[in-house]
Coordinates of C-alpha atoms (C1' of nucleotides) in Angstrom, one line a residue:
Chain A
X114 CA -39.0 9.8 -6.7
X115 CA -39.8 6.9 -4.8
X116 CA -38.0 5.6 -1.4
X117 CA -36.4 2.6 -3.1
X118 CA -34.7 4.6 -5.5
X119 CA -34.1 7.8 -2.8
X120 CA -32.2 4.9 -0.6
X121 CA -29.8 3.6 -3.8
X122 CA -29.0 7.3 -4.6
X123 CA -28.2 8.2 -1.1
X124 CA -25.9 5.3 -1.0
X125 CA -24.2 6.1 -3.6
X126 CA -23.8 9.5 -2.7
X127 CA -22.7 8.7 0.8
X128 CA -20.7 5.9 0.2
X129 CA -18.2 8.1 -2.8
X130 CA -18.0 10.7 -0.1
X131 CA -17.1 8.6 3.0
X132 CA -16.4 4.9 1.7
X133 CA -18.6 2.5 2.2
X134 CA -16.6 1.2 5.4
X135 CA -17.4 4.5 7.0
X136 CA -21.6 4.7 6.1
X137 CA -23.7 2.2 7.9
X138 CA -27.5 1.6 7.3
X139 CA -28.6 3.9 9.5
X140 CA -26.6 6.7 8.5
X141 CA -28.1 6.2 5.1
X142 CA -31.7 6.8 6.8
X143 CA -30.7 9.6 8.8
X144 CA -29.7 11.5 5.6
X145 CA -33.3 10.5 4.0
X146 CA -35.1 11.4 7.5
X147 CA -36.4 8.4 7.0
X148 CA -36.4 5.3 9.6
X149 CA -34.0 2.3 9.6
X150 CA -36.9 0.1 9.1
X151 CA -38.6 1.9 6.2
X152 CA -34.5 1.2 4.6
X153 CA -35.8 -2.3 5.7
X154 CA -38.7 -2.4 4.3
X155 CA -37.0 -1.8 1.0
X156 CA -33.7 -3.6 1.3
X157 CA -32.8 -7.1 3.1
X158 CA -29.5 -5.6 3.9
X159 CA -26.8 -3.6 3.1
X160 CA -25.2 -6.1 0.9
X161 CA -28.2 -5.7 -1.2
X162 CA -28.0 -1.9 -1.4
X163 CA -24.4 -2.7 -2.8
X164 CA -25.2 -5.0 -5.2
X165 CA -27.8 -2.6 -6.7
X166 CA -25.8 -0.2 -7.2
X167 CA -23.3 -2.2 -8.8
X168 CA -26.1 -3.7 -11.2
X169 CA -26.2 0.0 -12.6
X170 CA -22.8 0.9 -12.5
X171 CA -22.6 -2.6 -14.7
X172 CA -24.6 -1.3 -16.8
X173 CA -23.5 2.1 -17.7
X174 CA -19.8 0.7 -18.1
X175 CA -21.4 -2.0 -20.8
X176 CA -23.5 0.3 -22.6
X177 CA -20.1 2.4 -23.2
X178 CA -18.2 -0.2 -24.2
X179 CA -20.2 -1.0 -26.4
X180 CA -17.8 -1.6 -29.7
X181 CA -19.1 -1.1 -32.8
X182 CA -18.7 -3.9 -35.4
X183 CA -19.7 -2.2 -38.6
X184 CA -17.2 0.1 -39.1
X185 CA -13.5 1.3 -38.5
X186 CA -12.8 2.8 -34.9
X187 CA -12.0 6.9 -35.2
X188 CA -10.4 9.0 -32.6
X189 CA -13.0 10.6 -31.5
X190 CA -14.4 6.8 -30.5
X191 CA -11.0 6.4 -28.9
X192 CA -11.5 9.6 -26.7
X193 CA -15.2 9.0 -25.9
X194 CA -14.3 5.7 -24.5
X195 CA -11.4 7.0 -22.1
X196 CA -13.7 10.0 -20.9
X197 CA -16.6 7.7 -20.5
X198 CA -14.9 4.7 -18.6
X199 CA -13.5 7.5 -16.1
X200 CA -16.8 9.4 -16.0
X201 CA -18.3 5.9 -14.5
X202 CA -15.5 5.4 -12.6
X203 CA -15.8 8.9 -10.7
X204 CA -20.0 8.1 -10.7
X205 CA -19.5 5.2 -8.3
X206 CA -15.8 5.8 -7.3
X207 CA -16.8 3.8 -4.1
X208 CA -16.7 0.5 -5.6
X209 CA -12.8 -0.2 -6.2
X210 CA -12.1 1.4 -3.3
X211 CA -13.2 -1.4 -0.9
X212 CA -14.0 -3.8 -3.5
X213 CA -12.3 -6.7 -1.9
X214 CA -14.4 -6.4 1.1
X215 CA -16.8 -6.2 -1.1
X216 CA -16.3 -8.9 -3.4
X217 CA -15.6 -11.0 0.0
X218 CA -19.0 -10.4 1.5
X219 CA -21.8 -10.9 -1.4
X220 CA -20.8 -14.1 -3.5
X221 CA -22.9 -12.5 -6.2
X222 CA -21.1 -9.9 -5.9
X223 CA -18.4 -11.4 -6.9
X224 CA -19.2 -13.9 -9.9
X225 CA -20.6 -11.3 -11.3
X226 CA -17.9 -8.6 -11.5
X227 CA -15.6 -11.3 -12.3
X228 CA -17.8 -11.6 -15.5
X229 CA -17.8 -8.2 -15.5
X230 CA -13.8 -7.5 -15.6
X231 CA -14.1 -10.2 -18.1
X232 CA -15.8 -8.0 -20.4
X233 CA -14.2 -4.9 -19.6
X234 CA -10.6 -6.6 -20.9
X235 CA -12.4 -8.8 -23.9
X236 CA -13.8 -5.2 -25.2
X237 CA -10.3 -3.4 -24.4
X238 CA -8.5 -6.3 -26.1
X239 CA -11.0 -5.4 -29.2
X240 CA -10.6 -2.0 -29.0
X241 CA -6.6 -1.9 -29.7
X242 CA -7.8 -4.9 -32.4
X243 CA -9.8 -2.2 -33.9
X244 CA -7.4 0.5 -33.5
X245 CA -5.1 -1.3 -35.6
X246 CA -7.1 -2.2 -38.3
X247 CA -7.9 1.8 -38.2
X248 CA -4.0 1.8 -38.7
X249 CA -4.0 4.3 -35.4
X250 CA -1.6 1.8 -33.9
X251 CA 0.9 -1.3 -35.6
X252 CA -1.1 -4.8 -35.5
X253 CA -0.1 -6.7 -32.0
X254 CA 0.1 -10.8 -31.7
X255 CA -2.7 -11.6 -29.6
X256 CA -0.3 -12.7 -26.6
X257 CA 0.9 -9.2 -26.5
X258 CA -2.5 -7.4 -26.8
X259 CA -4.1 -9.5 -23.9
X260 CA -1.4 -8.6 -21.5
X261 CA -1.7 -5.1 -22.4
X262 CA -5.0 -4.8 -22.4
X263 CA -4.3 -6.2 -18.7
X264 CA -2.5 -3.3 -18.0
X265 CA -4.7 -0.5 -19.6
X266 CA -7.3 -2.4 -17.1
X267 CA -5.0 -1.9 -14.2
X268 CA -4.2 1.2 -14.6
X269 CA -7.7 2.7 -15.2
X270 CA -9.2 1.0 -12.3
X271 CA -6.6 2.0 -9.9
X272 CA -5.4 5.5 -10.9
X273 CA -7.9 7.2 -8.6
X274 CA -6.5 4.9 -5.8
X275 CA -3.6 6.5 -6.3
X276 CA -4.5 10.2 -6.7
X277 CA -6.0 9.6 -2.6
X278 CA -2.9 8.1 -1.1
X279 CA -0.8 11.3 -3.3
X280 CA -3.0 13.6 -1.7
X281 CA -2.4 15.3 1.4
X282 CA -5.5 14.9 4.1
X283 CA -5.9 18.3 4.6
X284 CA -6.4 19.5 0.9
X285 CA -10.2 20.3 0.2
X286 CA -12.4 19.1 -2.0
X287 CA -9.7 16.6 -2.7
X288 CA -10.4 14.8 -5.6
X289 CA -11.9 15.9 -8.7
X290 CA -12.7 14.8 -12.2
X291 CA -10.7 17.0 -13.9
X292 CA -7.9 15.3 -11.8
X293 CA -9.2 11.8 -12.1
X294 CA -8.6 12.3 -16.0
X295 CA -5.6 12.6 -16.1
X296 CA -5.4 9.1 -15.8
X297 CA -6.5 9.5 -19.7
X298 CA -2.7 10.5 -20.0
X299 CA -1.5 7.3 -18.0
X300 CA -3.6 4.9 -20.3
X301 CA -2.4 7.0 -23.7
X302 CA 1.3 6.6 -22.4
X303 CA 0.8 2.8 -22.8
X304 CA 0.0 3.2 -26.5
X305 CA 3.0 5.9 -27.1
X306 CA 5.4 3.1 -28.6
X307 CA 3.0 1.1 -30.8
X308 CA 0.8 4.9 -32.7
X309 CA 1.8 4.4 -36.4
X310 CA 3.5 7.4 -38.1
X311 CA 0.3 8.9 -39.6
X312 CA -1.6 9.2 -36.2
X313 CA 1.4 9.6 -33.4
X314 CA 1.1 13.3 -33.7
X315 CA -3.0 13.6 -33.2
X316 CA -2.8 11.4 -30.4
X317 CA 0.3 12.7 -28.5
X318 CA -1.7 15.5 -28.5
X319 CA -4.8 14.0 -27.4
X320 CA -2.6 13.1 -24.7
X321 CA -1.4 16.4 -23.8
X322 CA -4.6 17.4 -23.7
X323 CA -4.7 15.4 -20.1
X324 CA -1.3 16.2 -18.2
X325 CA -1.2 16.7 -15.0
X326 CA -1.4 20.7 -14.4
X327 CA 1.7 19.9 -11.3
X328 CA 5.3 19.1 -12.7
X329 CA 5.2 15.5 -10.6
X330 CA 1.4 14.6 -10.8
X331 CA 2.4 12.8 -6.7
X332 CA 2.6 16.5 -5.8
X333 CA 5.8 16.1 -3.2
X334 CA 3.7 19.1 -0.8
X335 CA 6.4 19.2 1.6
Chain B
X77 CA 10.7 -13.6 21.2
X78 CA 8.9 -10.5 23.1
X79 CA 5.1 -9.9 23.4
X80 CA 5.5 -6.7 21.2
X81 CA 7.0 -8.5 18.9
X82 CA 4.7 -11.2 19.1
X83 CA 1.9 -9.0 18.7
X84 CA 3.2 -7.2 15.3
X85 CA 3.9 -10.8 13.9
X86 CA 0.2 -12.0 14.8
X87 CA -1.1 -9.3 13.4
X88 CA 0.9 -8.9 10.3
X89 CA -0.3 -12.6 9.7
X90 CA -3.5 -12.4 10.6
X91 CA -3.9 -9.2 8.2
X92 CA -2.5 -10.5 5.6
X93 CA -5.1 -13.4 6.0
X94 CA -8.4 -12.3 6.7
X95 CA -7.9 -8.7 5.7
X96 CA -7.4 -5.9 8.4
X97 CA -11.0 -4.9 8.4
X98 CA -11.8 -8.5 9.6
X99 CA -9.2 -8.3 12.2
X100 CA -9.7 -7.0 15.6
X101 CA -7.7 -6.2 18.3
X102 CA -9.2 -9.0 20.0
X103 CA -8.5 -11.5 18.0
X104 CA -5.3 -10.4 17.7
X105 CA -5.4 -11.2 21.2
X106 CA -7.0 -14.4 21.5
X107 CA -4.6 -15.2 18.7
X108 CA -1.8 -15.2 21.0
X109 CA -3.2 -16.1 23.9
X110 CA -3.1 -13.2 25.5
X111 CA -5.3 -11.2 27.0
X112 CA -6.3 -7.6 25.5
X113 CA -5.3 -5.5 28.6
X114 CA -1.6 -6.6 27.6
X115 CA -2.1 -6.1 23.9
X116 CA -3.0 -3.0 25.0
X117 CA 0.4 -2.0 27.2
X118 CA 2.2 -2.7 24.3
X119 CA 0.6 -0.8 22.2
X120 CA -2.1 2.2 22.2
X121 CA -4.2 1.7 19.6
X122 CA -4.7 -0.7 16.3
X123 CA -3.5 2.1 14.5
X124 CA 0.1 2.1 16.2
X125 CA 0.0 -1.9 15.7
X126 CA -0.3 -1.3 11.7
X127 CA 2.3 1.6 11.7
X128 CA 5.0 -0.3 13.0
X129 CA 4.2 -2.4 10.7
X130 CA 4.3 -0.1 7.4
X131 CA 7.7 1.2 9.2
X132 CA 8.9 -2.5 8.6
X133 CA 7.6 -2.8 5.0
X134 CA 8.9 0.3 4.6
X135 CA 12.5 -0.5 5.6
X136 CA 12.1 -3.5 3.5
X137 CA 11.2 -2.2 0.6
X138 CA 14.1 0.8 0.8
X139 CA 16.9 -1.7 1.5
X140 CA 15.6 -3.6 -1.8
X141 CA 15.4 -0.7 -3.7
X142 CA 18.7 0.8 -3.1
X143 CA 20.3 1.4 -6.5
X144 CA 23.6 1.1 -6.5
X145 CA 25.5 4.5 -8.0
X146 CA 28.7 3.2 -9.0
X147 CA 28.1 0.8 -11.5
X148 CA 25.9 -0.2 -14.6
X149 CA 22.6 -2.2 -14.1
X150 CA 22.9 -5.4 -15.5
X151 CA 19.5 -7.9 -16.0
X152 CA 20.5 -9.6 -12.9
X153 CA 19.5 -6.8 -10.7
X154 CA 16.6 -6.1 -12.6
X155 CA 15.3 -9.1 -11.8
X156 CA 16.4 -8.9 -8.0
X157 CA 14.4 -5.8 -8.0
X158 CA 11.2 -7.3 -9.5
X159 CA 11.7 -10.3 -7.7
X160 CA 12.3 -8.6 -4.4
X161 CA 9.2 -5.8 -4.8
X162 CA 6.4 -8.6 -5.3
X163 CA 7.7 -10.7 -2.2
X164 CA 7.7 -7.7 0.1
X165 CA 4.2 -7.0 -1.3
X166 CA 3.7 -10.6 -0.6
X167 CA 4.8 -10.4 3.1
X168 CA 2.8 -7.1 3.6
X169 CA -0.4 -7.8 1.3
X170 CA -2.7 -6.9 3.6
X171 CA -1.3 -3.3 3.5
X172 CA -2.5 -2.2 -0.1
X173 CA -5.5 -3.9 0.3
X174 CA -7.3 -1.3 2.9
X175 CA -4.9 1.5 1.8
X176 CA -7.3 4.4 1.5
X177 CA -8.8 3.5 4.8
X178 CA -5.5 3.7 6.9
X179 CA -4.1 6.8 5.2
X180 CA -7.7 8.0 6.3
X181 CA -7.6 6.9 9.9
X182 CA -3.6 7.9 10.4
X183 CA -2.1 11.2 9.2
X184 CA 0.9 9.8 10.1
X185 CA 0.7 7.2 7.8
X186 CA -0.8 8.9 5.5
X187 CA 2.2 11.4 5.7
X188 CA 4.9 8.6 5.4
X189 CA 3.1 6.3 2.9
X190 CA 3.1 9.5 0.9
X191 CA 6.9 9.8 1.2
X192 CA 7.1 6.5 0.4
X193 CA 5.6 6.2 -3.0
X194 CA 8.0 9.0 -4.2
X195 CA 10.7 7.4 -3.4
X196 CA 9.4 4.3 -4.8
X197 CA 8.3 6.1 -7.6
X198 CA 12.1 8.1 -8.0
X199 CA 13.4 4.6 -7.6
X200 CA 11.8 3.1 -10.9
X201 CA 12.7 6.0 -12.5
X202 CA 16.1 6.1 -11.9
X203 CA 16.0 2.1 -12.7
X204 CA 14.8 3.0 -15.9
X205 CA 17.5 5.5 -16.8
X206 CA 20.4 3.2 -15.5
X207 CA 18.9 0.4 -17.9
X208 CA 19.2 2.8 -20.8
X209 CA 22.9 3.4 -20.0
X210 CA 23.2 -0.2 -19.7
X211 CA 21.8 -0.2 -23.3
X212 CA 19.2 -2.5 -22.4
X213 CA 16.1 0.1 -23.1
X214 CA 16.4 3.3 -25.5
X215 CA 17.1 6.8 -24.1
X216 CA 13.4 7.8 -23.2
X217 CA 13.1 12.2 -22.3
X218 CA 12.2 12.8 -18.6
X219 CA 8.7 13.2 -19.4
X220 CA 7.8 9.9 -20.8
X221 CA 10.3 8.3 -18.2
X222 CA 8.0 9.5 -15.2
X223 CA 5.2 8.9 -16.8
X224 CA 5.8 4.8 -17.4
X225 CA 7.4 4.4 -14.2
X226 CA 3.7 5.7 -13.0
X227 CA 2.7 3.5 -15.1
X228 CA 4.5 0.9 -13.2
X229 CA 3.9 1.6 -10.0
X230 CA 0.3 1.4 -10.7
X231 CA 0.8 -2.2 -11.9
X232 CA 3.0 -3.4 -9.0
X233 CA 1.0 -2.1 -6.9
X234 CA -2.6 -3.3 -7.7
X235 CA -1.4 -6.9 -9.3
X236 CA -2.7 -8.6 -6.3
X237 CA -5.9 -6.8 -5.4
X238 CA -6.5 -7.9 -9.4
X239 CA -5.7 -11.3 -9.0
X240 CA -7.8 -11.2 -5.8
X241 CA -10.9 -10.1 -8.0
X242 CA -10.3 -12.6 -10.5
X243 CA -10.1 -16.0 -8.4
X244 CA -13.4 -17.4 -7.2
X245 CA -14.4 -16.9 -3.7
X246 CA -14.4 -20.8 -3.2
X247 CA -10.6 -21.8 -4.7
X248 CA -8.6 -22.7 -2.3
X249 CA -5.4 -21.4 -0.9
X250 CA -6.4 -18.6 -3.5
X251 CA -3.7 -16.5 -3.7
X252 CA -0.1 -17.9 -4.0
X253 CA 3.4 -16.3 -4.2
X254 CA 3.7 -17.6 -7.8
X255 CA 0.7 -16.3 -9.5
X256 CA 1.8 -12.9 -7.9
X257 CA 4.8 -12.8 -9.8
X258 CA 3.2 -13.4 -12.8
X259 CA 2.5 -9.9 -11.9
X260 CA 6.2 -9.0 -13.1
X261 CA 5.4 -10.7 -16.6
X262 CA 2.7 -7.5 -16.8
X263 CA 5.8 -5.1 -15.7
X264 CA 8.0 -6.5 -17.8
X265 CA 5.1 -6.6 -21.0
X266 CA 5.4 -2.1 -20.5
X267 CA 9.2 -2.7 -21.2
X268 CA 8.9 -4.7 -24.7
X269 CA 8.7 -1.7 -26.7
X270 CA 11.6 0.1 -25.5
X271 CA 13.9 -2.8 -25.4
X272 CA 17.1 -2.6 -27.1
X273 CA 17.7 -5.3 -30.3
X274 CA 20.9 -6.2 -28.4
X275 CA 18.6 -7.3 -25.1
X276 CA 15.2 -8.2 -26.8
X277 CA 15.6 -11.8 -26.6
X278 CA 17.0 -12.0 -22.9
X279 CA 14.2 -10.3 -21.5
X280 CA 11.7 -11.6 -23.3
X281 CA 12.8 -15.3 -22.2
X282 CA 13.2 -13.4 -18.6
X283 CA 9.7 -12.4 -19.6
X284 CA 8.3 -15.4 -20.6
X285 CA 9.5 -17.1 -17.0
X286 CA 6.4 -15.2 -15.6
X287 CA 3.9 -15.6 -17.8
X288 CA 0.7 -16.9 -16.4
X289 CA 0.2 -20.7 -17.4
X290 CA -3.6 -20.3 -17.6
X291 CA -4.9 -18.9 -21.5
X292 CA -6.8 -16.2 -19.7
X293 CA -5.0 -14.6 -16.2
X294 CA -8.5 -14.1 -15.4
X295 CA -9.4 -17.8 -15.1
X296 CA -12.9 -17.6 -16.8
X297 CA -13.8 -21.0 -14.7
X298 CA -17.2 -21.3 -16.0
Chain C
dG295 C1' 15.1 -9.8 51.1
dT296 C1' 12.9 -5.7 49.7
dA297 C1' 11.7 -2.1 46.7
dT298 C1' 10.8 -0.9 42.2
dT299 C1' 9.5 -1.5 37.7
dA300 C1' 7.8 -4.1 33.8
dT301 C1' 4.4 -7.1 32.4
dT302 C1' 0.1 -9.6 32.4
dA303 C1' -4.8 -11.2 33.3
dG304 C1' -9.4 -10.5 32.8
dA305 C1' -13.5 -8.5 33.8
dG306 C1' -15.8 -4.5 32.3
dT307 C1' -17.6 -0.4 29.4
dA308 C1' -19.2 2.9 26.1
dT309 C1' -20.4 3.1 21.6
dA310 C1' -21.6 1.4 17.2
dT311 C1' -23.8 -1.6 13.9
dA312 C1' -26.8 -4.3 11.2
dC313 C1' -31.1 -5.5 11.5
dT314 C1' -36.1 -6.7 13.7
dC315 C1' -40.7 -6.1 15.3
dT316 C1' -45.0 -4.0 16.1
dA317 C1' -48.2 -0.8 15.3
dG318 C1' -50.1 2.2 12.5
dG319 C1' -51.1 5.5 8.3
dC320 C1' -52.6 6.2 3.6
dA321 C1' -54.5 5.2 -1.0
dG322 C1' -57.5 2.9 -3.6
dT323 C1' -61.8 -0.1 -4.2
dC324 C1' -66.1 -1.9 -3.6
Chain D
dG49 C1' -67.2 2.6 5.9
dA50 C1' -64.5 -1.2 5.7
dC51 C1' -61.2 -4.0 3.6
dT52 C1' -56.7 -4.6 1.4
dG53 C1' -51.9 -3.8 0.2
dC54 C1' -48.3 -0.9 0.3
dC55 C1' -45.4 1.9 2.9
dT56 C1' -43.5 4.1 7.2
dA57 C1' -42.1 5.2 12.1
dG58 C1' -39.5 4.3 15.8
dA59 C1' -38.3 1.8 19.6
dG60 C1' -35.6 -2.0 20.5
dT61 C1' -32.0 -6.0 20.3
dA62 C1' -28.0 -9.0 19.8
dT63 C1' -23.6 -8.7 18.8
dA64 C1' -19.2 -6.7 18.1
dT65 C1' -15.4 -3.5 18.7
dA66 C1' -11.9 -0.7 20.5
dC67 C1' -10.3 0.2 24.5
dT68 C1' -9.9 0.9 30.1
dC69 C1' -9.1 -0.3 34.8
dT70 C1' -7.5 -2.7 38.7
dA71 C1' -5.0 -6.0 40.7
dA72 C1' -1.8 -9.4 40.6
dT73 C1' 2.5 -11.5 39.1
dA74 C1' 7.2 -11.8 37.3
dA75 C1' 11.8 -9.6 36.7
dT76 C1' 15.3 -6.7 38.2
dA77 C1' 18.1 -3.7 41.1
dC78 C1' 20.0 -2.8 45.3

DNA sequence: GTATTATTAGAGTATATACTCTAGGCAGTC
DNA sequence: GACTGCCTAGAGTATATACTCTAATAATAC
């Protein structure tokens, strides 16, 4: 593998374990025992290293999202997008942890995952569009789709946030994906009131499928 | 007013400005006019500094969210409570913005903010259930009940850091105490399907007292 | 007034961080 | 073997950051 790549996984790697706040440059060489100035050689600066990596996480989110046009949305297209976004989400699980830094730091940066978020709602927004035509859900006016696609968006993007500050500091290993899917179960509880008749039962239990294994998923501890 | 409290106030401001990452002690400082050996009597670290602080928000946000027991809700309080929950997050913004960081660098915090959420989380809750003996929502069972007011939470909470994302870096004044309560518009768009025929129409014109006056909350700008 | 305590200034420090610069190695090519 | 282009090492630097230390000043108590 070359260095270039080496440097963008190690990033990645490092930065999901630690946060990006906490891994500087050289830490990233240290861990490839390579120097600071071959990470250089490869990278005008950290900013760069980030943007990178968001290029791929980009990427992988649009090429699941990708909505097919020629026929009706199924189920199993339903569930394969929920496990999918989080998969990605957990993959570089860095990135909305300090993304207003990030975004703050690297103008790109932030045009583009403006764009990006953009996207992300548009093919949510098309996806309960689709579901509806499936008859999976009833038909929504537009109005009410867009500002609930807004809130699908918000809670996907934010539920791991959450799971961190309900954890205790001392628990190990602690965050998984097992865990980070149950968010899958937040999303689906948005779409509880609006399931038709004929698919309410296959998808409450779907959703079932996902609850949290702890009575409160905040686990109280104390 | 005392240099203690002076200090907290700077800091609070300048947080809630720049971002706490981008704030140092020094500044904090410099700020005041002060010099850092006396910043530094007051208080120990930066850490102490943005405790006190959470303590404050804290406070805050339990006084607003003290449900009253002996009496129905009516759509009056609802509204204080929405209203009052995005100003305190107004006041305190800088706090949710570098949240994983501080719960990482203060077990205390960490600890509290923890204790803090459940009650928050207990609070929504039980403003849910008093709204259904109100008859303004349906009877929802337990399960779903802690389930949206997750759901909720998750909006409140992360309105702003979306809103952030979505301006351009270059727009000035970019964040106003309006276009965050549009973020109660999103709250209120979880409720629309539970509402009760006999309140529909009042809290959808409460509703539509929010709502964003752009097409697209996102502002597509280009 | 004097003793005591609370506050403040301001220079200073150890450490970290992002990043640079120079010198050289190594692979291929003629 | 010498030239060229890509890659790498590693010492080094400017700046920042959180925080300390000492001495002086104000406030208060008696």
């Amino acid at each position: 593998m070359k260095t270039r790549d080496k440097i963008l996984l190690a990033s990645l790697e490092l930065f999901n374990e630690r946060g990006e706040r906490n891994v500087t440059t050289n830490h990233i060489a240290a861990h490839l025992a390579i120097s600071p100035g071959n990470l250089y050689y490869h990278f005008r600066n950290k900013s760069d290293i980030i943007y990178e990596i968001f290029l791929e996480y980009e990427k992988l989110v649009d090429y699941y999202l990708d909505i097919p046009r020629d026929r009706p949305l199924t189920l199993e297209d339903l569930t394969f997008y929920l496990e999918s976004v989080f998969d990605g989400l957990w993959s570089y699980r860095f990135f909305h942890r300090d993304l207003e830094y990030l975004l703050d730091s690297d103008p790109r940066l932030r045009k583009d995952y403006r764009e990006f978020t953009n996207r992300c709602l548009a093919a949510i927004s098309q996806i309960f569009e689709k579901m509806s035509e499936a008859g999976i859900i009833e038909p929504q006016p537009e109005d009410l789709r867009s500002a609930m696609s807004l809130n699908v968006w918000l809670v996907i993007t934010n539920w791991m946030a959450f799971l961190k500050t309900a954890h205790a500091a001392d628990e190990p290993a602690s965050l998984s994906l097992t865990e980070l899917k149950q968010g899958i179960y937040q999303v689906l509880t948005l779409e509880i009131p609006y399931l038709t008749p004929g698919y309410r039962e296959q998808v409450m239990a779907l959703r079932e499928k996902y609850r949290p294994s702890l009575p409160e998923p905040t686990g109280t501890g104390v």
